[in-house]
mmCIF file of C-alpha atoms and ligand atoms in Angstrom:
data_model
loop_
_atom_site.group_PDB
_atom_site.id
_atom_site.type_symbol
_atom_site.label_atom_id
_atom_site.label_comp_id
_atom_site.label_asym_id
_atom_site.label_seq_id
_atom_site.Cartn_x
_atom_site.Cartn_y
_atom_site.Cartn_z
ATOM 1 C CA UNK L 657 0.000 0.000 0.000
ATOM 2 C CA UNK L 658 1.325 3.443 -0.938
ATOM 3 C CA UNK L 659 0.793 5.295 2.350
ATOM 4 C CA UNK L 660 2.719 8.366 1.192
ATOM 5 C CA UNK L 661 0.491 8.756 -1.841
ATOM 6 C CA UNK L 662 -2.633 8.367 0.307
ATOM 7 C CA UNK L 663 -1.429 11.087 2.713
ATOM 8 C CA UNK L 664 -0.497 13.438 -0.128
ATOM 9 C CA UNK L 665 -3.917 12.984 -1.769
ATOM 10 C CA UNK L 666 -5.818 13.595 1.473
ATOM 11 C CA UNK L 667 -3.670 16.608 2.363
ATOM 12 C CA UNK L 668 -4.242 18.271 -1.020
ATOM 13 C CA UNK L 669 -8.003 17.690 -0.639
ATOM 14 C CA UNK L 670 -8.100 19.069 2.891
ATOM 15 C CA UNK L 671 -6.059 22.139 1.994
ATOM 16 C CA UNK L 672 -8.636 22.920 -0.709
ATOM 17 C CA UNK L 673 -11.621 22.709 1.667
ATOM 18 C CA UNK L 674 -13.157 26.165 2.191
ATOM 19 C CA UNK L 675 -14.690 25.497 5.629
ATOM 20 C CA UNK L 676 -11.958 24.651 8.109
ATOM 21 C CA UNK L 677 -14.041 25.027 11.304
ATOM 22 C CA UNK L 678 -13.450 27.398 14.215
ATOM 23 C CA UNK L 679 -10.344 27.455 16.403
ATOM 24 C CA UNK L 680 -10.967 27.023 20.147
ATOM 25 C CA UNK L 681 -11.357 30.519 21.550
ATOM 26 C CA UNK L 682 -11.844 29.813 25.255
ATOM 27 C CA UNK L 683 -8.064 29.326 25.620
ATOM 28 C CA UNK L 684 -6.589 32.604 24.264
ATOM 29 C CA UNK L 685 -3.292 30.970 23.220
ATOM 30 C CA UNK L 686 -5.227 28.551 20.995
ATOM 31 C CA UNK L 687 -7.410 31.314 19.548
ATOM 32 C CA UNK L 688 -4.396 32.849 17.806
ATOM 33 C CA UNK L 689 -3.334 29.675 15.949
ATOM 34 C CA UNK L 690 -3.605 29.964 12.131
ATOM 35 C CA UNK L 691 -6.597 27.803 11.071
ATOM 36 C CA UNK L 692 -5.188 27.290 7.562
ATOM 37 C CA UNK L 693 -2.894 24.487 8.653
ATOM 38 C CA UNK L 694 -3.258 20.784 8.022
ATOM 39 C CA UNK L 695 -0.844 17.963 8.725
ATOM 40 C CA UNK L 696 -0.978 14.214 8.831
ATOM 41 C CA UNK L 697 1.447 11.481 9.891
ATOM 42 C CA UNK L 698 1.371 7.695 9.959
ATOM 43 C CA UNK L 699 3.826 5.904 12.250
ATOM 44 C CA UNK L 700 4.455 2.223 11.634
ATOM 45 C CA UNK L 701 5.187 0.125 14.728
ATOM 46 C CA UNK L 702 8.949 0.088 13.985
ATOM 47 C CA UNK L 703 9.069 3.909 14.019
ATOM 48 C CA UNK L 704 9.004 4.563 10.284
ATOM 49 C CA UNK L 705 6.937 7.715 9.751
ATOM 50 C CA UNK L 706 5.140 8.988 6.648
ATOM 51 C CA UNK L 707 4.187 12.672 6.719
ATOM 52 C CA UNK L 708 2.296 15.236 4.662
ATOM 53 C CA UNK L 709 1.430 18.947 4.946
ATOM 54 C CA UNK L 710 2.279 20.607 8.259
ATOM 55 C CA UNK L 711 3.150 17.308 9.927
ATOM 56 C CA UNK L 712 6.224 18.708 11.652
ATOM 57 C CA UNK L 713 4.586 21.837 13.087
ATOM 58 C CA UNK L 714 4.153 21.635 16.887
ATOM 59 C CA UNK L 715 0.696 22.168 18.391
ATOM 60 C CA UNK L 716 -1.006 21.771 21.734
ATOM 61 C CA UNK L 717 -2.175 18.164 22.106
ATOM 62 C CA UNK L 718 -4.812 19.135 24.718
ATOM 63 C CA UNK L 719 -7.207 16.239 25.389
ATOM 64 C CA UNK L 720 -5.102 13.707 23.507
ATOM 65 C CA UNK L 721 -2.912 13.881 26.652
ATOM 66 C CA UNK L 722 -5.722 12.089 28.494
ATOM 67 C CA UNK L 723 -4.673 8.841 26.781
ATOM 68 C CA UNK L 724 -1.208 9.091 28.328
ATOM 69 C CA UNK L 725 -2.406 10.011 31.834
ATOM 70 C CA UNK L 726 -4.955 7.188 31.692
ATOM 71 C CA UNK L 727 -2.150 4.796 30.776
ATOM 72 C CA UNK L 728 -0.084 5.965 33.766
ATOM 73 C CA UNK L 729 -3.094 5.785 36.106
ATOM 74 C CA UNK L 730 -4.008 2.240 35.064
ATOM 75 C CA UNK L 731 -0.371 1.284 35.603
ATOM 76 C CA UNK L 732 -0.454 2.711 39.115
ATOM 77 C CA UNK L 733 -3.951 1.708 40.272
ATOM 78 C CA UNK L 734 -5.235 -0.987 37.912
ATOM 79 C CA UNK L 735 -8.976 -1.601 38.204
ATOM 80 C CA UNK L 736 -9.106 0.450 41.423
ATOM 81 C CA UNK L 737 -9.205 3.515 39.166
ATOM 82 C CA UNK L 738 -12.765 2.618 38.194
ATOM 83 C CA UNK L 739 -14.031 3.470 41.677
ATOM 84 C CA UNK L 740 -13.375 7.131 40.805
ATOM 85 C CA UNK L 741 -14.402 7.310 37.165
ATOM 86 C CA UNK L 742 -16.719 5.295 34.896
ATOM 87 C CA UNK L 743 -16.159 3.873 31.449
ATOM 88 C CA UNK L 744 -19.363 4.598 29.589
ATOM 89 C CA UNK L 745 -19.783 7.037 26.694
ATOM 90 C CA UNK L 746 -21.145 10.335 27.979
ATOM 91 C CA UNK L 747 -23.358 11.557 25.144
ATOM 92 C CA UNK L 748 -22.627 15.025 26.553
ATOM 93 C CA UNK L 749 -20.168 17.798 25.667
ATOM 94 C CA UNK L 750 -16.628 17.295 26.967
ATOM 95 C CA UNK L 751 -16.946 19.990 29.638
ATOM 96 C CA UNK L 752 -20.478 19.215 30.821
ATOM 97 C CA UNK L 753 -21.312 20.031 34.424
ATOM 98 C CA UNK L 754 -24.863 18.699 34.210
ATOM 99 C CA UNK L 755 -23.944 15.018 34.068
ATOM 100 C CA UNK L 756 -21.500 15.274 36.959
ATOM 101 C CA UNK L 757 -24.277 16.456 39.232
ATOM 102 C CA UNK L 758 -26.569 13.613 38.186
ATOM 103 C CA UNK L 759 -23.831 11.089 38.817
ATOM 104 C CA UNK L 760 -22.806 12.494 42.190
ATOM 105 C CA UNK L 761 -19.296 13.524 41.300
ATOM 106 C CA UNK L 762 -18.226 10.284 39.577
ATOM 107 C CA UNK L 763 -17.463 11.280 35.967
ATOM 108 C CA UNK L 764 -18.788 9.068 33.173
ATOM 109 C CA UNK L 765 -15.410 8.258 31.581
ATOM 110 C CA UNK L 766 -11.724 9.256 31.731
ATOM 111 C CA UNK L 767 -11.818 11.349 28.534
ATOM 112 C CA UNK L 768 -14.434 13.973 29.378
ATOM 113 C CA UNK L 769 -12.854 16.831 31.332
ATOM 114 C CA UNK L 770 -14.225 15.795 34.730
ATOM 115 C CA UNK L 771 -12.990 12.227 34.214
ATOM 116 C CA UNK L 772 -9.558 13.399 33.122
ATOM 117 C CA UNK L 773 -9.364 15.625 36.200
ATOM 118 C CA UNK L 774 -10.148 12.594 38.396
ATOM 119 C CA UNK L 775 -7.405 10.590 36.624
ATOM 120 C CA UNK L 776 -4.835 13.390 36.991
ATOM 121 C CA UNK L 777 -5.847 13.871 40.622
ATOM 122 C CA UNK L 778 -5.314 10.148 41.282
ATOM 123 C CA UNK L 779 -1.775 10.099 39.871
ATOM 124 C CA UNK L 780 -0.920 13.443 41.491
ATOM 125 C CA UNK L 781 -1.438 12.146 45.036
ATOM 126 C CA UNK L 782 1.943 11.683 46.733
ATOM 127 C CA UNK L 783 3.725 13.839 44.135
ATOM 128 C CA UNK L 784 4.501 17.491 43.604
ATOM 129 C CA UNK L 785 2.857 18.695 40.357
ATOM 130 C CA UNK L 786 6.317 19.307 38.832
ATOM 131 C CA UNK L 787 7.456 15.759 39.652
ATOM 132 C CA UNK L 788 4.345 14.209 38.149
ATOM 133 C CA UNK L 789 4.566 16.380 35.031
ATOM 134 C CA UNK L 790 8.220 15.333 34.690
ATOM 135 C CA UNK L 791 7.182 11.683 34.868
ATOM 136 C CA UNK L 792 4.411 12.226 32.319
ATOM 137 C CA UNK L 793 6.757 14.089 29.962
ATOM 138 C CA UNK L 794 9.356 11.307 30.191
ATOM 139 C CA UNK L 795 6.680 8.703 29.504
ATOM 140 C CA UNK L 796 5.495 10.535 26.385
ATOM 141 C CA UNK L 797 9.104 11.091 25.261
ATOM 142 C CA UNK L 798 9.812 7.359 25.743
ATOM 143 C CA UNK L 799 6.690 6.385 23.778
ATOM 144 C CA UNK L 800 7.771 8.644 20.911
ATOM 145 C CA UNK L 801 11.494 7.933 21.418
ATOM 146 C CA UNK L 802 12.017 11.698 21.216
ATOM 147 C CA UNK L 803 13.542 13.799 24.030
ATOM 148 C CA UNK L 804 12.739 17.094 22.332
ATOM 149 C CA UNK L 805 9.025 17.028 23.301
ATOM 150 C CA UNK L 806 8.124 19.809 25.781
ATOM 151 C CA UNK L 807 5.215 21.328 27.681
ATOM 152 C CA UNK L 808 4.277 24.818 26.456
ATOM 153 C CA UNK L 809 4.006 26.862 29.650
ATOM 154 C CA UNK L 810 2.413 29.836 27.885
ATOM 155 C CA UNK L 811 -0.516 27.640 26.806
ATOM 156 C CA UNK L 812 -0.836 26.178 30.316
ATOM 157 C CA UNK L 813 -0.789 29.672 31.820
ATOM 158 C CA UNK L 814 -3.347 30.910 29.311
ATOM 159 C CA UNK L 815 -5.724 28.092 30.242
ATOM 160 C CA UNK L 816 -5.130 28.659 33.966
ATOM 161 C CA UNK L 817 -6.318 32.251 33.583
ATOM 162 C CA UNK L 818 -9.512 31.044 31.886
ATOM 163 C CA UNK L 819 -10.001 27.722 33.664
ATOM 164 C CA UNK L 820 -13.145 28.531 35.635
ATOM 165 C CA UNK L 821 -15.189 25.715 34.147
ATOM 166 C CA UNK L 822 -12.622 23.040 34.928
ATOM 167 C CA UNK L 823 -12.186 24.524 38.404
ATOM 168 C CA UNK L 824 -15.959 24.228 38.852
ATOM 169 C CA UNK L 825 -15.818 20.549 37.839
ATOM 170 C CA UNK L 826 -12.945 19.929 40.256
ATOM 171 C CA UNK L 827 -14.707 21.709 43.123
ATOM 172 C CA UNK L 828 -17.857 19.748 42.430
ATOM 173 C CA UNK L 829 -15.952 16.461 42.605
ATOM 174 C CA UNK L 830 -14.279 17.657 45.814
ATOM 175 C CA UNK L 831 -17.722 18.291 47.290
ATOM 176 C CA UNK L 832 -18.529 14.636 46.575
ATOM 177 C CA UNK L 833 -15.263 13.383 48.081
ATOM 178 C CA UNK L 834 -13.857 12.462 44.659
ATOM 179 C CA UNK L 835 -10.789 14.733 44.694
ATOM 180 C CA UNK L 836 -7.683 14.026 46.778
ATOM 181 C CA UNK L 837 -5.759 17.216 46.063
ATOM 182 C CA UNK L 838 -6.740 20.864 46.155
ATOM 183 C CA UNK L 839 -8.736 21.850 43.032
ATOM 184 C CA UNK L 840 -6.124 24.423 41.966
ATOM 185 C CA UNK L 841 -3.325 21.835 42.187
ATOM 186 C CA UNK L 842 -5.213 19.193 40.211
ATOM 187 C CA UNK L 843 -6.387 21.725 37.611
ATOM 188 C CA UNK L 844 -2.949 23.332 37.357
ATOM 189 C CA UNK L 845 -1.372 19.939 36.689
ATOM 190 C CA UNK L 846 -4.095 19.079 34.186
ATOM 191 C CA UNK L 847 -3.643 22.376 32.300
ATOM 192 C CA UNK L 848 0.072 21.602 31.949
ATOM 193 C CA UNK L 849 -0.553 18.055 30.691
ATOM 194 C CA UNK L 850 -2.955 19.488 28.088
ATOM 195 C CA UNK L 851 -0.206 21.934 27.048
ATOM 196 C CA UNK L 852 2.094 19.112 25.922
ATOM 197 C CA UNK L 853 3.352 20.306 22.558
ATOM 198 C CA UNK L 854 3.936 17.867 19.730
ATOM 199 C CA UNK L 855 3.820 17.613 15.959
ATOM 200 C CA UNK L 856 1.777 15.061 13.986
ATOM 201 C CA UNK L 857 4.929 13.015 13.451
ATOM 202 C CA UNK L 858 5.767 13.003 17.168
ATOM 203 C CA UNK L 859 2.212 12.237 18.282
ATOM 204 C CA UNK L 860 1.836 9.383 15.799
ATOM 205 C CA UNK L 861 5.133 7.919 17.011
ATOM 206 C CA UNK L 862 4.009 8.290 20.643
ATOM 207 C CA UNK L 863 0.837 6.327 19.854
ATOM 208 C CA UNK L 864 2.640 3.247 18.511
ATOM 209 C CA UNK L 865 2.452 1.374 21.829
ATOM 210 C CA UNK L 866 -1.325 1.210 21.319
ATOM 211 C CA UNK L 867 -0.915 -0.789 18.093
ATOM 212 C CA UNK L 868 0.190 -3.799 20.188
ATOM 213 C CA UNK L 869 2.512 -4.801 17.357
ATOM 214 C CA UNK L 870 5.649 -6.681 18.500
ATOM 215 C CA UNK L 871 7.878 -4.051 16.825
ATOM 216 C CA UNK L 872 6.208 -1.158 18.689
ATOM 217 C CA UNK L 873 7.503 0.101 22.069
ATOM 218 C CA UNK L 874 6.128 -2.198 24.762
ATOM 219 C CA UNK L 875 4.828 0.179 27.420
ATOM 220 C CA UNK L 876 1.879 -1.769 28.879
ATOM 221 C CA UNK L 877 0.328 -5.240 28.647
ATOM 222 C CA UNK L 878 -1.683 -6.370 25.631
ATOM 223 C CA UNK L 879 -4.846 -6.515 27.731
ATOM 224 C CA UNK L 880 -4.358 -2.893 28.807
ATOM 225 C CA UNK L 881 -3.733 -1.754 25.240
ATOM 226 C CA UNK L 882 -7.026 -3.348 24.219
ATOM 227 C CA UNK L 883 -8.890 -1.644 27.023
ATOM 228 C CA UNK L 884 -7.438 1.799 26.310
ATOM 229 C CA UNK L 885 -8.366 1.360 22.645
ATOM 230 C CA UNK L 886 -11.891 0.325 23.669
ATOM 231 C CA UNK L 887 -12.264 3.537 25.669
ATOM 232 C CA UNK L 888 -10.877 5.628 22.806
ATOM 233 C CA UNK L 889 -13.390 4.087 20.427
ATOM 234 C CA UNK L 890 -16.394 4.557 22.720
ATOM 235 C CA UNK L 891 -15.481 7.838 24.468
ATOM 236 C CA UNK L 892 -12.558 9.479 22.616
ATOM 237 C CA UNK L 893 -14.679 11.975 20.678
ATOM 238 C CA UNK L 894 -17.190 12.802 23.420
ATOM 239 C CA UNK L 895 -20.761 13.101 22.094
ATOM 240 C CA UNK L 896 -19.452 12.473 18.575
ATOM 241 C CA UNK L 897 -17.779 9.148 19.468
ATOM 242 C CA UNK L 898 -20.487 7.056 17.815
ATOM 243 C CA UNK L 899 -20.198 9.057 14.621
ATOM 244 C CA UNK L 900 -16.396 8.755 14.581
ATOM 245 C CA UNK L 901 -16.660 4.971 15.095
ATOM 246 C CA UNK L 902 -19.220 4.803 12.272
ATOM 247 C CA UNK L 903 -17.251 6.946 9.832
ATOM 248 C CA UNK L 904 -13.685 5.930 10.690
ATOM 249 C CA UNK L 905 -13.942 2.587 12.463
ATOM 250 C CA UNK L 906 -10.746 3.086 14.474
ATOM 251 C CA UNK L 907 -10.161 4.049 18.121
ATOM 252 C CA UNK L 908 -9.392 7.766 18.245
ATOM 253 C CA UNK L 909 -8.794 10.611 20.661
ATOM 254 C CA UNK L 910 -9.267 14.265 19.828
ATOM 255 C CA UNK L 911 -8.113 17.516 21.415
ATOM 256 C CA UNK L 912 -9.242 21.135 21.097
ATOM 257 C CA UNK L 913 -5.809 22.004 19.704
ATOM 258 C CA UNK L 914 -7.116 20.260 16.569
ATOM 259 C CA UNK L 915 -5.298 16.939 16.837
ATOM 260 C CA UNK L 916 -6.724 13.468 16.420
ATOM 261 C CA UNK L 917 -4.721 10.356 17.264
ATOM 262 C CA UNK L 918 -6.176 7.156 15.800
ATOM 263 C CA UNK L 919 -4.939 3.599 16.200
ATOM 264 C CA UNK L 920 -5.087 0.839 13.598
ATOM 265 C CA UNK L 921 -4.306 -2.158 15.827
ATOM 266 C CA UNK L 922 -1.402 -4.220 14.556
ATOM 267 C CA UNK L 923 -0.728 -1.719 11.783
ATOM 268 C CA UNK L 924 -0.015 1.914 12.661
ATOM 269 C CA UNK L 925 -0.719 5.018 14.738
ATOM 270 C CA UNK L 926 -2.117 7.915 12.732
ATOM 271 C CA UNK L 927 -2.265 11.604 13.602
ATOM 272 C CA UNK L 928 -4.214 14.276 11.740
ATOM 273 C CA UNK L 929 -4.100 17.919 12.802
ATOM 274 C CA UNK L 930 -6.001 20.998 11.749
ATOM 275 C CA UNK L 931 -6.839 23.665 14.359
ATOM 276 C CA UNK L 932 -10.418 24.430 13.235
ATOM 277 C CA UNK L 933 -13.050 22.518 15.219
ATOM 278 C CA UNK L 934 -16.578 21.289 14.555
ATOM 279 C CA UNK L 935 -19.537 21.816 16.889
ATOM 280 C CA UNK L 936 -18.396 18.956 19.136
ATOM 281 C CA UNK L 937 -14.928 20.435 19.760
ATOM 282 C CA UNK L 938 -13.202 17.907 17.489
ATOM 283 C CA UNK L 939 -11.004 18.899 14.520
ATOM 284 C CA UNK L 940 -13.249 19.446 11.514
ATOM 285 C CA UNK L 941 -10.740 18.585 8.801
ATOM 286 C CA UNK L 942 -8.954 16.083 11.046
ATOM 287 C CA UNK L 943 -12.152 14.047 11.294
ATOM 288 C CA UNK L 944 -12.739 14.214 7.526
ATOM 289 C CA UNK L 945 -9.125 13.265 6.860
ATOM 290 C CA UNK L 946 -9.365 10.246 9.158
ATOM 291 C CA UNK L 947 -12.546 9.154 7.391
ATOM 292 C CA UNK L 948 -10.822 9.400 4.002
ATOM 293 C CA UNK L 949 -7.758 7.605 5.324
ATOM 294 C CA UNK L 950 -9.779 4.700 6.722
ATOM 295 C CA UNK L 951 -11.673 4.451 3.460
ATOM 296 C CA UNK L 952 -8.546 4.523 1.275
ATOM 297 C CA UNK L 953 -6.580 2.026 3.379
ATOM 298 C CA UNK L 954 -9.534 -0.204 4.247
ATOM 299 C CA UNK L 955 -8.275 -0.203 7.840
ATOM 300 C CA UNK L 956 -11.004 -0.764 10.453
ATOM 301 C CA UNK L 957 -11.391 -2.632 13.706
ATOM 302 C CA UNK L 958 -14.728 -3.916 12.411
ATOM 303 C CA UNK L 959 -13.444 -6.289 9.746
HETATM 304 O O1 DON G 1182 -9.850 21.243 29.610
HETATM 305 C C1 DON G 1182 -10.024 21.732 28.502
HETATM 306 O O2 DON G 1182 -11.060 22.295 28.195
HETATM 307 C C2 DON G 1182 -8.891 21.612 27.506
HETATM 308 N N1 DON G 1182 -7.634 21.738 28.151
HETATM 309 C C3 DON G 1182 -8.936 20.283 26.805
HETATM 310 C C4 DON G 1182 -10.276 19.957 26.189
HETATM 311 C C5 DON G 1182 -10.188 19.188 24.931
HETATM 312 O O3 DON G 1182 -9.161 19.087 24.312
HETATM 313 C C6 DON G 1182 -11.462 18.633 24.402
HETATM 314 N N2 DON G 1182 -11.243 17.993 23.127
HETATM 315 N N3 DON G 1182 -11.687 17.973 22.087
#
């Protein structure tokens, strides 16, 4: 299969699309990113990477970071983690407060904001935020085999100044006894994890461990890889997860920086990035590109 040709074709098509969606404006540092950018990368398990468009431009990975913190949390707590967060699709926007009240402070899944805050809070206990962020950064660098990956402090700071909604979620969980650290510490750590800065090529390489291919970095057990992929498929695109599964047929995780990381088990990790978002907060062109890619390769977890 000519992966390079597929990426080049998709990239040319996406660059010609007139409607690129709206950049996230509730984090000022993201609001000033040029929406006319599109990149795509495919990392094979052995580390070979195919790229097209702006695949080497760094961006804020935002909620894609929740895959890496979930991996660390499952490593530390195993199934105990599920006493603090569920694993059902939410059918609600990623920052919904409504559902958290109904469910008495136990978030629906680890990928909505409240769930990710619970996960970060769990792994923060016993650590200083800086220590934990150092561990997370090293983990992501190891996954990608790339020491140049950094956290963008300006983005983290920008979100901290406008983080009232996440603070509200954290306080609400605290009120229900589902937060072990002070809300500002948990949120501050979470804002920094979201500010991890990577390119499509780096993020695709970092995702290889989820392919469970013997040539990929072995970071966690096969059973855990399967479970993380299951959660990405069912919850990775919030209230658009069903549509992404229908259109693309691969586990995927999106972020408001415009990135999508998708996994073709046994084959490759794929990253598409374009900063403009659709109404669900997922990359508009990234989603379309993933749909085209799945169609052109025939890759799907559904046969
Ligand atoms: O907490 C937030 O709102 C952002 N730091 C991350 C949200 C996000 O990426 C949702 N994804 N599509």
